[in-house]
Coordinates of C-alpha atoms in Angstrom, one line a residue:
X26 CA 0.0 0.0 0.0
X27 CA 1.4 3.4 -1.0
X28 CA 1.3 6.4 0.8
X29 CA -1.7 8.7 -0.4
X30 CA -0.6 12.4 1.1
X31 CA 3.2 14.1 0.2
X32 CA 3.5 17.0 2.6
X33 CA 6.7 19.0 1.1
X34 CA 7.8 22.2 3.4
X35 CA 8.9 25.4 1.6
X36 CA 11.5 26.9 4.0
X37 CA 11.7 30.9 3.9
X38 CA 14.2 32.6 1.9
X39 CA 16.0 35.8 2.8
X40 CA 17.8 38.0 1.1
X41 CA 20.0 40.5 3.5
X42 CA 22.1 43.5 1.7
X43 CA 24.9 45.0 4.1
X44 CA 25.9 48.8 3.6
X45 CA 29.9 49.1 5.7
X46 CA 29.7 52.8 7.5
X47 CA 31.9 55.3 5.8
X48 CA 33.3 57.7 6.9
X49 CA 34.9 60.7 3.9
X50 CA 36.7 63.4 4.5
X51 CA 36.9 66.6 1.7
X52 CA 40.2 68.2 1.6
X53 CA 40.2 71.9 2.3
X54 CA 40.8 75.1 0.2
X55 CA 42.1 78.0 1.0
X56 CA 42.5 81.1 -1.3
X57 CA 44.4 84.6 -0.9
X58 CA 43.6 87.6 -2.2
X59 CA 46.1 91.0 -2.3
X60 CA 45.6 94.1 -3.0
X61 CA 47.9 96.8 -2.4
X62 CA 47.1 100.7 -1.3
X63 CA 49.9 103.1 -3.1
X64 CA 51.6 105.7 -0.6
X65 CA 51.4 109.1 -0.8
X66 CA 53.7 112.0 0.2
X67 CA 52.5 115.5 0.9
X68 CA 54.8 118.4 1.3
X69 CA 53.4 121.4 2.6
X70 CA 55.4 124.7 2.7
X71 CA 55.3 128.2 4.1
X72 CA 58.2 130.7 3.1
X73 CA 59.6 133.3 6.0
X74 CA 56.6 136.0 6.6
X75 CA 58.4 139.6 7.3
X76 CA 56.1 142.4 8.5
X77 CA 57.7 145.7 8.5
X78 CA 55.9 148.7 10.0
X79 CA 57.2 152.0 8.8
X80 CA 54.0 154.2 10.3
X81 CA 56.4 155.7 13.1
X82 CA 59.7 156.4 10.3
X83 CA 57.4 157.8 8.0
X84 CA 55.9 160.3 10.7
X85 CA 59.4 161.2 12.0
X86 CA 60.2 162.6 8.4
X87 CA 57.1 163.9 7.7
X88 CA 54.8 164.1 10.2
X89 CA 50.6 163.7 9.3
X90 CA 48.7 167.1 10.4
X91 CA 47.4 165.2 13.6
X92 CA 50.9 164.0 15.0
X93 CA 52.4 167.6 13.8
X94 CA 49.8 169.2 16.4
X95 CA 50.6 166.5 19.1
X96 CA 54.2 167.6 18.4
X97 CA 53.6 170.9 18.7
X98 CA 51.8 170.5 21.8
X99 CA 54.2 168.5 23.5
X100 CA 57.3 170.7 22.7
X101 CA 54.8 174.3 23.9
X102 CA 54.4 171.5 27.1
X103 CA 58.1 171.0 27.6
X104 CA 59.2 174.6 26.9
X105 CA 56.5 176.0 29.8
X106 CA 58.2 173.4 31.9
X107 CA 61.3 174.3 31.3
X108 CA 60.5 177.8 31.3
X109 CA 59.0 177.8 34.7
X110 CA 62.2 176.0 35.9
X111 CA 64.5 178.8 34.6
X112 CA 62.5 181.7 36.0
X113 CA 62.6 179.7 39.2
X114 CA 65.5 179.7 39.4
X115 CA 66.8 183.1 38.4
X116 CA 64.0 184.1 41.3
X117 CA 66.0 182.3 43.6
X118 CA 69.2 183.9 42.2
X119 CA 67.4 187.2 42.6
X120 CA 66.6 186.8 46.3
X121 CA 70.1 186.7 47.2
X122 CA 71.3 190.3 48.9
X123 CA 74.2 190.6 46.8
X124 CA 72.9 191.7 43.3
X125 CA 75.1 192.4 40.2
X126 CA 76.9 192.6 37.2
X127 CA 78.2 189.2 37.2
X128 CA 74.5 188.0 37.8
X129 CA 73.2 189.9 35.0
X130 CA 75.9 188.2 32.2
X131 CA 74.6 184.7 34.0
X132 CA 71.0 184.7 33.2
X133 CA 71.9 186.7 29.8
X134 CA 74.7 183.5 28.7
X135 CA 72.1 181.1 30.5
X136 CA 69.5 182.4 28.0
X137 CA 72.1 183.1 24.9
X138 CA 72.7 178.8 25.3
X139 CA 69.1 178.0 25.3
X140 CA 68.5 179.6 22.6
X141 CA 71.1 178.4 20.0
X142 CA 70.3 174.5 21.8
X143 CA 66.3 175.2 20.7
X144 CA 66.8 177.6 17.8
X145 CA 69.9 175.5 16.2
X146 CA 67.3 173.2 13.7
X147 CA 70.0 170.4 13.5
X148 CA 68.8 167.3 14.5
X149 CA 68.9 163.7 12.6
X150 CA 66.0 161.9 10.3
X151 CA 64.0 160.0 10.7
X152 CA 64.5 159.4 14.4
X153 CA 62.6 156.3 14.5
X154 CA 63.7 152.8 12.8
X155 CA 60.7 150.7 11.2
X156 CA 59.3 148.3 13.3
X157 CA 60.3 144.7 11.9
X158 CA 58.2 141.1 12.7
X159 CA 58.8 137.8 11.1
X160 CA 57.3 135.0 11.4
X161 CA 59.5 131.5 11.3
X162 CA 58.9 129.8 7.7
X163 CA 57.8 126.1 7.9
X164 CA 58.0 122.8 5.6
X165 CA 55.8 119.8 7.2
X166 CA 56.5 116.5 5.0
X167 CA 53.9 113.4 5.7
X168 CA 54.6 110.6 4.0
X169 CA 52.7 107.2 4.0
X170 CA 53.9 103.8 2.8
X171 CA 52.4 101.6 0.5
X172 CA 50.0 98.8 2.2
X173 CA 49.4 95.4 1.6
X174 CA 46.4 93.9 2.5
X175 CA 45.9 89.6 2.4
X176 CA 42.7 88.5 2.6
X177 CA 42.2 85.0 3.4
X178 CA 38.9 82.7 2.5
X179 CA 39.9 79.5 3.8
X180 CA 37.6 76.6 3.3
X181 CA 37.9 74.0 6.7
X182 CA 38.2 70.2 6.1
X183 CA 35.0 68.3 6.9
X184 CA 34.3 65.2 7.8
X185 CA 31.2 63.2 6.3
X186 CA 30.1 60.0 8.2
X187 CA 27.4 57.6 6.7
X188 CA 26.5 55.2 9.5
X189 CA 26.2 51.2 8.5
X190 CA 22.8 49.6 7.3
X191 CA 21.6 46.0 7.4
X192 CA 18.2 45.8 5.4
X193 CA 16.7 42.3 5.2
X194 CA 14.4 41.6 2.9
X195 CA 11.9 38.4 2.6
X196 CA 11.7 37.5 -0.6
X197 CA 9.8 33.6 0.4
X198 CA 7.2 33.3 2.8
X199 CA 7.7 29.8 4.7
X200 CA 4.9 27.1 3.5
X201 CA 3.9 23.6 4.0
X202 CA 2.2 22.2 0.7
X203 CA -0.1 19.1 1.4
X204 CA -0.6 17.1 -1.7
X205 CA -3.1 14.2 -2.5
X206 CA -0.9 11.3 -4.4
X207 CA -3.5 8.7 -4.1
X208 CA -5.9 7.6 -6.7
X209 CA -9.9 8.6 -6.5
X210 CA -11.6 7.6 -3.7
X211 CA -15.1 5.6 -4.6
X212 CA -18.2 5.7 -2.2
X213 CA -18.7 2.7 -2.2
X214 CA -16.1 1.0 -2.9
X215 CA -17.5 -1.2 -5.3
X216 CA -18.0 1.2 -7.3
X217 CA -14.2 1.7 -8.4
X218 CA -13.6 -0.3 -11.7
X219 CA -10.6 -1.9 -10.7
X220 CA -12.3 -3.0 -7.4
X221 CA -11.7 -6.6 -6.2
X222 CA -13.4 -7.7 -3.3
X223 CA -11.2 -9.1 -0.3
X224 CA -12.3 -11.8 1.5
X225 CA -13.0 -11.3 5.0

């Protein structure tokens, strides 16, 4: 007698796909750019400066009408002074008992010598100098180098790390398969054509 049911099994297939971590590194840049400032030299100068005043010179030669009247006045001033001083002192002269000759040729010389110091007109011109200022010339140099200027645009290294993977994928479910390898089955039995009846 033959067995009538094959039972097979169908195991599961899977399929697994592995990824290794990485781990990349970019190399870094770096780029410089110069540029350069020109220098410059500036030279500023101011010549000697002489101021010469020649108000009082000029009015010592030739006096203006309102410094001629001040003039005037001061030399009526001094000669009143110097007046009073003389008839003073010939008053004091005169007060003395003994009065003379000899007192009389005194104040007459006395007088003879003022007159020729007053009256004599020499004198010297001009009798003032012109005034003279100056101011100290200058020279101021500024001078500036040339510049260089770097400019740096530096790129850093980086670091890129792509972690592992493990992916698993079922491609074949598991399964049992049950299969029939008997002939047909006849109800009644003697109904099958290739029946033969046992003896019991």
């Amino acid at each position: 007698m033959y067995p009538l049911i094959e039972i097979k099994t169908v195991p599961i297939e899977i399929e697994m796909k592995v990824t290794h971590a990485k781990l990349e590194h970019t190399r870094g840049t770096a780029e410089l750019e110069i540029t350069r400032n020109d220098g410059q030299m500036d030279i500023r100068s101011r010549p000697i400066r002489l101021n010469l005043d020649t108000f009082e010179l000029r009015n010592s030669i030739t006096p203006t009408a309102m410094r001629s009247v001040e003039q005037s006045a001061q030399a009526g001033q001094q000669a009143a002074y110097e007046a009073t001083a003389v008839y003073a002192q010939q008053g004091q002269m005169l007060l003395k008992a003994k009065f003379g000759q000899e007192m009389i040729t005194q104040f007459a010389a006395d007088a003879q010598a003022r007159d020729i110091k007053t009256n004599v007109g020499l004198r010297f011109i001009p009798t003032t100098g012109p005034e003279i200022q100056w101011d100290p010339g200058e020279m101021n140099i500024r001078y500036e180098m040339d510049k260089l200027n770097f400019d740096w645009r530096v790129n850093r290294p980086q670091m890129k790390f792509t972690p592992g993977d493990i992916e698993l994928t079922v491609k074949r479910q598991p399964d049992v398969v049950i299969k029939y390898v008997g002939g047909p089955l006849y109800v009644p039995p003697s109904s099958d054509p290739d029946y033969q009846p046992t003896d019991a």
